[in-house]
XYZ file of N, CA, C and O in Angstrom:
716
model
N 39.737 168.899 118.260
C 41.108 168.690 118.693
C 42.035 168.687 117.482
O 41.712 168.119 116.448
N 43.198 169.268 117.693
C 44.186 169.290 116.613
C 44.949 167.973 116.580
O 44.887 167.175 117.519
N 45.676 167.775 115.522
C 46.454 166.529 115.374
C 47.510 166.402 116.462
O 47.759 165.318 116.979
N 48.151 167.531 116.835
C 49.191 167.438 117.870
C 48.585 167.121 119.231
O 49.199 166.428 120.036
N 47.366 167.596 119.503
C 46.711 167.256 120.770
C 46.353 165.772 120.804
O 46.496 165.124 121.835
N 45.880 165.261 119.678
C 45.579 163.832 119.615
C 46.842 163.000 119.793
O 46.831 161.977 120.468
N 47.943 163.445 119.176
C 49.211 162.733 119.328
C 49.642 162.692 120.783
O 50.133 161.674 121.264
N 49.481 163.805 121.498
C 49.872 163.821 122.910
C 49.000 162.893 123.735
O 49.465 162.290 124.692
N 47.737 162.767 123.380
C 46.848 161.867 124.113
C 47.209 160.408 123.877
O 46.980 159.560 124.718
N 47.765 160.123 122.715
C 48.080 158.744 122.371
C 49.582 158.489 122.317
O 50.036 157.577 121.631
N 50.349 159.278 123.052
C 51.803 159.125 123.000
C 52.251 157.753 123.497
O 53.247 157.223 123.019
N 51.507 157.173 124.442
C 51.886 155.853 124.940
C 51.836 154.821 123.822
O 52.760 154.033 123.640
N 50.747 154.845 123.055
C 50.608 153.881 121.969
C 51.712 154.066 120.932
O 52.327 153.102 120.479
N 51.966 155.308 120.579
C 52.990 155.579 119.568
C 54.378 155.171 120.066
O 55.152 154.584 119.323
N 54.690 155.460 121.329
C 56.004 155.109 121.878
C 56.175 153.592 121.957
O 57.246 153.068 121.648
N 55.129 152.895 122.362
C 55.201 151.432 122.456
C 55.348 150.827 121.062
O 56.147 149.902 120.856
N 54.607 151.358 120.081
C 54.735 150.851 118.712
C 56.154 151.066 118.181
O 56.730 150.177 117.554
N 56.703 152.237 118.441
C 58.059 152.530 117.974
C 59.077 151.628 118.664
O 59.994 151.101 118.028
N 58.909 151.435 119.954
C 59.838 150.605 120.715
C 59.778 149.156 120.254
O 60.804 148.514 120.038
N 58.577 148.642 120.090
C 58.423 147.235 119.729
C 58.571 146.981 118.235
O 58.356 145.860 117.777
N 58.975 147.981 117.479
C 59.274 147.766 116.064
C 60.559 146.953 115.916
O 60.771 146.309 114.896
N 61.392 146.984 116.949
C 62.635 146.212 116.932
C 62.487 144.908 117.689
O 61.931 144.882 118.788
N 62.984 143.829 117.120
C 62.880 142.509 117.763
C 63.629 142.442 119.087
O 63.220 141.736 120.002
N 64.731 143.160 119.194
C 65.511 143.126 120.436
C 64.692 143.672 121.601
O 64.772 143.149 122.718
N 63.888 144.698 121.342
C 63.059 145.277 122.402
C 61.933 144.331 122.799
O 61.571 144.238 123.975
N 61.391 143.620 121.822
C 60.344 142.641 122.127
C 60.931 141.517 122.985
O 60.334 141.114 123.987
N 62.104 141.048 122.612
C 62.757 139.988 123.382
C 63.087 140.452 124.794
O 62.879 139.713 125.766
N 63.591 141.688 124.910
C 63.895 142.242 126.234
C 62.631 142.318 127.081
O 62.625 141.884 128.235
N 61.567 142.845 126.504
C 60.304 142.983 127.226
C 59.771 141.629 127.686
O 59.396 141.459 128.847
N 59.738 140.659 126.786
C 59.194 139.343 127.138
C 60.030 138.634 128.197
O 59.486 138.063 129.146
N 61.348 138.698 128.052
C 62.196 138.021 129.043
C 62.087 138.692 130.410
O 62.014 138.004 131.429
N 62.051 140.022 130.428
C 61.893 140.713 131.705
C 60.522 140.466 132.324
O 60.407 140.267 133.538
N 59.485 140.478 131.502
C 58.125 140.239 132.024
C 58.025 138.882 132.694
O 57.495 138.767 133.801
N 58.526 137.872 132.027
C 58.462 136.521 132.584
C 59.295 136.424 133.861
O 58.843 135.893 134.883
N 60.496 136.973 133.830
C 61.396 136.894 134.991
C 60.856 137.656 136.194
O 60.823 137.129 137.314
N 60.438 138.891 135.975
C 59.960 139.718 137.089
C 58.651 139.175 137.641
O 58.458 139.127 138.860
N 57.749 138.750 136.767
C 56.486 138.175 137.244
C 56.738 136.910 138.053
O 56.140 136.716 139.115
N 57.626 136.052 137.575
C 57.945 134.822 138.311
C 58.566 135.153 139.669
O 58.218 134.536 140.685
N 59.471 136.120 139.677
C 60.081 136.524 140.943
C 59.024 137.002 141.930
O 59.017 136.597 143.095
N 58.114 137.838 141.465
C 57.073 138.345 142.354
C 56.074 137.269 142.761
O 55.509 137.330 143.856
N 55.838 136.281 141.918
C 54.954 135.181 142.309
C 55.522 134.426 143.510
O 54.777 133.926 144.353
N 56.843 134.333 143.594
C 57.469 133.679 144.738
C 57.703 134.659 145.887
O 57.606 134.298 147.052
N 58.021 135.904 145.560
C 58.379 136.886 146.575
C 57.200 137.298 147.448
O 57.316 137.336 148.678
N 56.062 137.617 146.851
C 54.941 138.155 147.620
C 54.435 137.218 148.712
O 54.251 137.655 149.849
N 54.211 135.940 148.431
C 53.785 135.078 149.543
C 54.926 134.753 150.517
O 54.671 134.290 151.628
N 56.164 134.999 150.123
C 57.311 134.721 150.991
C 57.573 135.836 151.995
O 58.287 135.623 152.981
N 57.053 137.037 151.748
C 57.362 138.171 152.622
C 57.084 137.906 154.102
O 57.911 138.243 154.939
N 55.951 137.309 154.469
C 55.731 137.052 155.903
C 56.746 136.100 156.519
O 56.949 136.107 157.723
N 57.388 135.285 155.712
C 58.378 134.339 156.223
C 59.748 134.980 156.406
O 60.616 134.422 157.057
N 59.943 136.147 155.801
C 61.204 136.855 155.949
C 62.323 136.339 155.058
O 63.451 136.787 155.172
N 62.025 135.403 154.184
C 63.027 134.861 153.266
C 62.315 134.384 152.006
O 61.139 134.047 152.045
N 63.047 134.362 150.911
C 62.492 133.883 149.653
C 62.550 132.364 149.645
O 63.623 131.772 149.505
N 61.387 131.745 149.839
C 61.315 130.288 149.881
C 60.340 129.802 148.806
O 59.233 130.307 148.696
N 60.757 128.835 148.001
C 59.915 128.378 146.891
C 58.559 127.810 147.296
O 57.578 127.979 146.587
N 58.471 127.115 148.441
C 57.205 126.492 148.817
C 56.124 127.508 149.193
O 54.949 127.174 149.244
N 56.488 128.753 149.424
C 55.504 129.766 149.822
C 54.523 130.092 148.710
O 53.453 130.641 148.980
N 54.847 129.739 147.469
C 53.929 130.030 146.364
C 52.581 129.331 146.563
O 51.566 129.768 146.040
N 52.561 128.274 147.364
C 51.290 127.592 147.650
C 50.323 128.499 148.397
O 49.128 128.258 148.383
N 50.831 129.547 149.030
C 50.003 130.420 149.848
C 49.672 131.747 149.164
O 49.160 132.655 149.804
N 49.954 131.861 147.873
C 49.712 133.119 147.173
C 48.211 133.367 147.054
O 47.430 132.443 146.826
N 47.821 134.610 147.262
C 46.416 134.992 147.137
C 46.151 135.435 145.698
O 47.083 135.796 144.975
N 44.903 135.443 145.285
C 44.592 135.930 143.933
C 45.030 137.379 143.705
O 45.493 137.720 142.614
N 44.927 138.216 144.720
C 45.363 139.609 144.592
C 46.873 139.664 144.366
O 47.361 140.412 143.510
N 47.616 138.869 145.117
C 49.067 138.834 144.947
C 49.451 138.291 143.570
O 50.373 138.815 142.936
N 48.765 137.275 143.098
C 49.073 136.712 141.783
C 48.799 137.733 140.680
O 49.623 137.912 139.774
N 47.663 138.412 140.774
C 47.334 139.432 139.774
C 48.353 140.563 139.810
O 48.825 141.024 138.760
N 48.705 140.994 141.008
C 49.682 142.070 141.121
C 51.034 141.637 140.574
O 51.705 142.409 139.895
N 51.456 140.417 140.856
C 52.751 139.932 140.361
C 52.804 139.994 138.841
O 53.809 140.424 138.267
N 51.732 139.606 138.195
C 51.704 139.627 136.731
C 51.664 141.059 136.197
O 52.424 141.405 135.285
N 50.809 141.894 136.777
C 50.702 143.288 136.326
C 52.012 144.023 136.578
O 52.512 144.755 135.722
N 52.568 143.834 137.765
C 53.809 144.507 138.111
C 54.948 144.051 137.210
O 55.752 144.862 136.758
N 55.020 142.761 136.922
C 56.064 142.247 136.038
C 55.980 142.858 134.649
O 56.988 143.263 134.070
N 54.772 142.960 134.112
C 54.588 143.529 132.773
C 54.899 145.024 132.778
O 55.617 145.522 131.906
N 54.370 145.761 133.756
C 54.591 147.212 133.784
C 56.050 147.568 134.034
O 56.596 148.471 133.385
N 56.695 146.890 134.966
C 58.100 147.180 135.232
C 58.957 146.834 134.010
O 59.877 147.582 133.663
N 58.625 145.759 133.332
C 59.345 145.395 132.108
C 59.135 146.430 131.020
O 60.070 146.765 130.281
N 57.919 146.957 130.914
C 57.641 147.996 129.930
C 58.427 149.260 130.240
O 58.999 149.885 129.345
N 58.499 149.640 131.509
C 59.266 150.822 131.904
C 60.742 150.638 131.563
O 61.379 151.539 131.011
N 61.300 149.476 131.864
C 62.714 149.220 131.565
C 62.947 149.247 130.055
O 63.899 149.870 129.574
N 62.073 148.606 129.299
C 62.222 148.558 127.843
C 62.115 149.956 127.241
O 62.909 150.335 126.376
N 61.136 150.737 127.693
C 61.002 152.108 127.198
C 62.212 152.958 127.592
O 62.655 153.813 126.812
N 62.750 152.733 128.791
C 63.952 153.451 129.215
C 65.136 153.133 128.298
O 65.893 154.024 127.928
N 65.315 151.867 127.979
C 66.408 151.465 127.095
C 66.224 152.116 125.724
O 67.167 152.679 125.156
N 65.004 152.071 125.202
C 64.724 152.674 123.899
C 64.967 154.184 123.949
O 65.612 154.741 123.056
N 64.480 154.839 125.003
C 64.662 156.288 125.138
C 66.144 156.639 125.232
O 66.600 157.622 124.635
N 66.906 155.842 125.960
C 68.341 156.089 126.094
C 69.031 155.974 124.732
O 69.855 156.806 124.370
N 68.680 154.942 124.000
C 69.303 154.745 122.688
C 68.878 155.797 121.673
O 69.629 156.115 120.763
N 67.675 156.338 121.833
C 67.191 157.382 120.926
C 67.569 158.778 121.431
O 67.202 159.768 120.833
N 68.280 158.795 122.561
C 68.721 160.039 123.188
C 67.557 160.960 123.541
O 67.616 162.174 123.369
N 66.495 160.363 124.026
C 65.344 161.139 124.489
C 65.726 161.834 125.785
O 66.598 161.380 126.518
N 65.064 162.929 126.065
C 65.374 163.667 127.290
C 65.049 162.799 128.498
O 64.056 162.088 128.520
N 65.892 162.884 129.488
C 65.745 162.070 130.686
C 64.627 162.611 131.562
O 64.477 163.805 131.730
N 63.851 161.703 132.091
C 62.814 162.068 133.044
C 63.245 161.466 134.380
O 63.076 160.283 134.617
N 63.836 162.298 135.242
C 64.438 161.795 136.479
C 63.419 161.147 137.401
O 63.713 160.170 138.064
N 62.212 161.692 137.458
C 61.187 161.156 138.338
C 60.724 159.772 137.932
O 60.219 159.018 138.751
N 60.890 159.419 136.658
C 60.454 158.112 136.174
C 61.232 157.006 136.858
O 60.668 156.043 137.363
N 62.535 157.136 136.908
C 63.360 156.114 137.538
C 63.090 156.053 139.032
O 62.950 154.968 139.597
N 62.990 157.201 139.668
C 62.709 157.227 141.108
C 61.350 156.604 141.404
O 61.203 155.831 142.356
N 60.362 156.921 140.590
C 59.026 156.350 140.785
C 59.018 154.846 140.627
O 58.346 154.133 141.373
N 59.772 154.340 139.675
C 59.845 152.893 139.457
C 60.521 152.194 140.632
O 60.101 151.126 141.056
N 61.570 152.806 141.154
C 62.275 152.219 142.298
C 61.382 152.227 143.526
O 61.292 151.232 144.251
N 60.700 153.334 143.764
C 59.782 153.419 144.911
C 58.671 152.388 144.769
O 58.302 151.721 145.736
N 58.136 152.243 143.553
C 57.083 151.254 143.323
C 57.573 149.850 143.642
O 56.828 149.018 144.152
N 58.835 149.574 143.368
C 59.394 148.253 143.645
C 59.605 148.026 145.136
O 59.419 146.928 145.637
N 59.999 149.059 145.854
C 60.336 148.919 147.271
C 59.133 148.917 148.198
O 59.195 148.372 149.294
N 58.039 149.530 147.772
C 56.870 149.656 148.642
C 56.406 148.293 149.136
O 55.990 148.152 150.276
N 56.528 147.283 148.304
C 56.026 145.961 148.656
C 56.863 145.260 149.713
O 56.403 144.324 150.334
N 58.076 145.699 149.922
C 58.947 145.063 150.898
C 58.844 145.651 152.291
O 59.590 145.261 153.180
N 57.914 146.561 152.510
C 57.821 147.216 153.810
C 57.095 146.385 154.854
O 57.211 146.654 156.038
N 56.360 145.395 154.438
C 55.547 144.628 155.369
C 56.378 143.771 156.310
O 56.373 143.970 157.498
N 57.033 142.830 155.782
C 57.619 141.798 156.639
C 59.113 141.598 156.438
O 59.656 140.572 156.816
N 59.761 142.531 155.837
C 61.204 142.423 155.645
C 61.907 143.206 156.751
O 61.281 143.978 157.472
N 63.194 143.063 156.876
C 63.927 143.795 157.911
C 64.150 145.271 157.566
O 64.876 145.960 158.266
N 63.515 145.784 156.518
C 63.726 147.158 156.095
C 63.289 148.169 157.164
O 64.059 149.058 157.528
N 62.081 148.029 157.677
C 61.592 148.979 158.679
C 62.407 148.893 159.968
O 62.844 149.927 160.491
N 62.649 147.692 160.524
C 63.481 147.643 161.725
C 64.875 148.232 161.504
O 65.420 148.901 162.390
N 65.437 148.020 160.327
C 66.763 148.572 160.036
C 66.727 150.095 159.998
O 67.631 150.762 160.519
N 65.699 150.645 159.372
C 65.577 152.108 159.318
C 65.390 152.696 160.711
O 65.971 153.736 161.042
N 64.597 152.028 161.529
C 64.395 152.504 162.912
C 65.701 152.403 163.691
O 66.061 153.313 164.447
N 66.439 151.317 163.521
C 67.707 151.132 164.229
C 68.724 152.184 163.808
O 69.529 152.651 164.629
N 68.703 152.601 162.526
C 69.654 153.613 162.057
C 69.392 154.979 162.690
O 70.281 155.814 162.719
N 68.192 155.182 163.202
C 67.909 156.454 163.880
C 68.489 156.475 165.286
O 68.446 157.492 165.955
N 68.999 155.338 165.739
C 69.593 155.273 167.069
C 68.605 154.836 168.129
O 68.876 154.945 169.322
N 67.454 154.334 167.715
C 66.445 153.895 168.678
C 66.950 152.679 169.445
O 67.677 151.841 168.915
N 66.536 152.581 170.680
C 66.932 151.444 171.505
C 66.122 150.216 171.121
O 65.111 150.307 170.429
N 66.563 149.072 171.594
C 65.896 147.813 171.258
C 64.438 147.794 171.713
O 63.569 147.366 170.952
N 64.092 148.256 172.930
C 62.678 148.260 173.323
C 61.812 149.141 172.397
O 60.703 148.767 172.056
N 62.366 150.274 171.990
C 61.626 151.143 171.066
C 61.453 150.426 169.730
O 60.375 150.457 169.120
N 62.509 149.774 169.286
C 62.464 149.038 168.018
C 61.389 147.962 168.056
O 60.599 147.815 167.122
N 61.331 147.202 169.155
C 60.339 146.131 169.275
C 58.922 146.661 169.443
O 57.962 145.965 169.156
N 58.777 147.875 169.895
C 57.442 148.442 170.072
C 56.911 149.060 168.778
O 55.756 148.879 168.427
N 57.750 149.773 168.067
C 57.304 150.504 166.878
C 57.275 149.625 165.631
O 56.332 149.684 164.844
N 58.278 148.814 165.449
C 58.421 148.039 164.216
C 57.217 147.146 163.903
O 56.714 147.185 162.778
N 56.725 146.350 164.847
C 55.569 145.494 164.514
C 54.330 146.297 164.113
O 53.587 145.889 163.226
N 54.125 147.436 164.723
C 52.966 148.271 164.370
C 53.071 148.794 162.943
O 52.096 148.787 162.196
N 54.260 149.261 162.591
C 54.452 149.766 161.225
C 54.317 148.651 160.192
O 53.668 148.816 159.160
N 54.912 147.510 160.479
C 54.821 146.401 159.545
C 53.383 145.895 159.418
O 52.944 145.544 158.326
N 52.650 145.877 160.519
C 51.242 145.460 160.470
C 50.427 146.434 159.622
O 49.549 146.023 158.856
N 50.718 147.724 159.744
C 50.024 148.723 158.925
C 50.220 148.428 157.437
O 49.265 148.431 156.664
N 51.449 148.160 157.040
C 51.721 147.879 155.630
C 51.085 146.562 155.188
O 50.613 146.445 154.062
N 51.048 145.565 156.064
C 50.440 144.286 155.713
C 48.925 144.413 155.586
O 48.330 143.901 154.641
N 48.292 145.106 156.509
C 46.837 145.244 156.472
C 46.358 146.089 155.294
O 45.226 145.944 154.846
N 47.193 146.969 154.815
C 46.830 147.851 153.709
C 47.597 147.515 152.434
O 47.769 148.375 151.572
N 48.020 146.282 152.304
C 48.875 145.903 151.178
C 48.212 146.139 149.826
O 48.884 146.540 148.876
N 46.893 145.929 149.725
C 46.227 146.130 148.442
C 46.341 147.576 147.981
O 46.495 147.847 146.794
N 46.281 148.515 148.924
C 46.418 149.925 148.575
C 47.844 150.225 148.094
O 48.045 151.018 147.182
N 48.812 149.593 148.712
C 50.196 149.793 148.297
C 50.475 149.117 146.953
O 51.272 149.617 146.169
N 49.806 147.994 146.699
C 49.904 147.384 145.369
C 49.350 148.358 144.325
O 49.950 148.560 143.270
N 48.189 148.941 144.621
C 47.576 149.899 143.689
C 48.471 151.121 143.494
O 48.607 151.630 142.374
N 49.093 151.589 144.571
C 50.018 152.723 144.477
C 51.209 152.370 143.585
O 51.626 153.174 142.749
N 51.731 151.179 143.731
C 52.855 150.735 142.899
C 52.468 150.699 141.427
O 53.221 151.159 140.568
N 51.295 150.176 141.136
C 50.827 150.117 139.749
C 50.637 151.537 139.206
O 51.027 151.832 138.070
N 50.058 152.425 140.012
C 49.862 153.813 139.571
C 51.195 154.493 139.275
O 51.330 155.199 138.261
N 52.193 154.288 140.135
C 53.511 154.881 139.897
C 54.130 154.351 138.601
O 54.753 155.110 137.850
N 53.952 153.083 138.330
C 54.495 152.517 137.095
C 53.742 153.039 135.868
O 54.356 153.302 134.830
N 52.429 153.212 135.978
C 51.669 153.772 134.859
C 52.083 155.216 134.581
O 52.194 155.625 133.420
N 52.329 155.971 135.633
C 52.812 157.342 135.469
C 54.184 157.325 134.797
O 54.473 158.142 133.918
N 55.026 156.388 135.191
C 56.352 156.250 134.566
C 56.228 155.964 133.081
O 56.932 156.564 132.261
N 55.327 155.054 132.720
C 55.109 154.728 131.300
C 54.648 155.972 130.553
O 55.122 156.263 129.447
N 53.741 156.728 131.150
C 53.219 157.937 130.494
C 54.332 158.958 130.236
O 54.482 159.464 129.115
N 55.125 159.265 131.247
C 56.180 160.274 131.078
C 57.288 159.798 130.139
O 57.836 160.588 129.372
N 57.623 158.528 130.205
C 58.603 157.992 129.260
C 58.081 158.088 127.833
O 58.807 158.458 126.911
N 56.820 157.763 127.651
C 56.214 157.825 126.321
C 56.190 159.245 125.785
O 56.478 159.479 124.604
N 55.873 160.187 126.641
C 55.882 161.593 126.212
C 57.282 162.017 125.806
O 57.472 162.722 124.818
N 58.265 161.597 126.568
C 59.654 161.938 126.261
C 60.079 161.336 124.926
O 60.709 162.001 124.112
N 59.753 160.077 124.704
C 60.103 159.407 123.454
C 59.391 160.074 122.279
O 59.995 160.339 121.242
N 58.116 160.366 122.450
C 57.333 160.969 121.376
C 57.868 162.352 121.030
O 58.015 162.697 119.861
N 58.192 163.146 122.046
C 58.694 164.505 121.814
C 60.084 164.485 121.180
O 60.380 165.259 120.279
N 60.932 163.595 121.643
C 62.319 163.542 121.166
C 62.437 162.988 119.759
O 63.103 163.559 118.911
N 61.818 161.887 119.564
C 62.100 161.113 118.377
C 61.118 161.359 117.243
O 61.190 160.697 116.212
N 60.181 162.273 117.433
C 59.215 162.565 116.396
C 58.356 161.395 116.031
O 57.944 161.234 114.890
N 58.070 160.551 117.018
C 57.255 159.374 116.755
C 55.810 159.835 116.602
O 55.226 160.389 117.508
N 55.267 159.630 115.443
C 53.895 160.005 115.154
C 53.221 158.821 114.464
O 53.850 157.843 114.082
N 51.968 158.963 114.255
C 51.193 157.913 113.616
C 51.847 157.484 112.309
O 52.145 158.312 111.462
N 52.103 156.191 112.193
C 52.680 155.664 110.967
C 54.191 155.703 110.898
O 54.787 155.206 109.967
N 54.875 156.326 111.890
C 56.332 156.403 111.875
C 56.899 155.554 112.990
O 56.345 155.482 114.064
N 58.015 154.901 112.744
C 58.748 154.212 113.799
C 60.233 154.471 113.575
O 60.687 154.607 112.467
N 60.952 154.523 114.681
C 62.406 154.726 114.619
C 63.082 153.463 115.106
O 62.626 152.846 116.037
N 64.193 153.133 114.512
C 64.956 151.960 114.955
C 66.186 152.415 115.679
O 66.870 153.271 115.321
C-alpha cells in the first residue's frame, strides 16, 4: 500500500487529531457529549410516556443506557468535526448533516406523536389514524435495537465522510495539525 492509501484508511484518526489539537474543540466535544448523553438517558425511557419526565430514568434498560452514551459521543463528534470542517473551509458533505438528523429522529418514532401527526397530515380520518398508528409505533418499539444500531451506523458514516473531507481539504497527514 502506498502512503496516500494508508492516509485514506486512517483519515478518521488524522481528522480527530487535527480537530482536538485545539482546546476549544475539546471543550465543545466534552460539553456536547455530556449534554446529549444526559438528554438521551432521560429521553429514551420517557418515550413510552409521551413526555420528558425525570423519574423515567429509573426504567432505563442497559441497551438504552449504552445507546445514550454512544449516541451522545458520536453526535458530539459529528458536530465538533462539522465545526472544524466549516472553519477550515473543507468541502461540504450534504449527506452527513442529513444522516445525522435522520439518526436523531429515528428514535422518536416509537411513542411520540410524530407518526400520528404524519398520518393525520395525509388527510386520514380518525378511525384510520387509530388503526394504523398503534401498529406502526409498535413496530418501531419492538425493533428499537435495530433502529439504535441504524442510528449508530449513520453517525459512524457521518464521521467517516467528514474525516475524509477534512483530510482532503486541509492536508491533514501524519504528524501535521491545523489550527
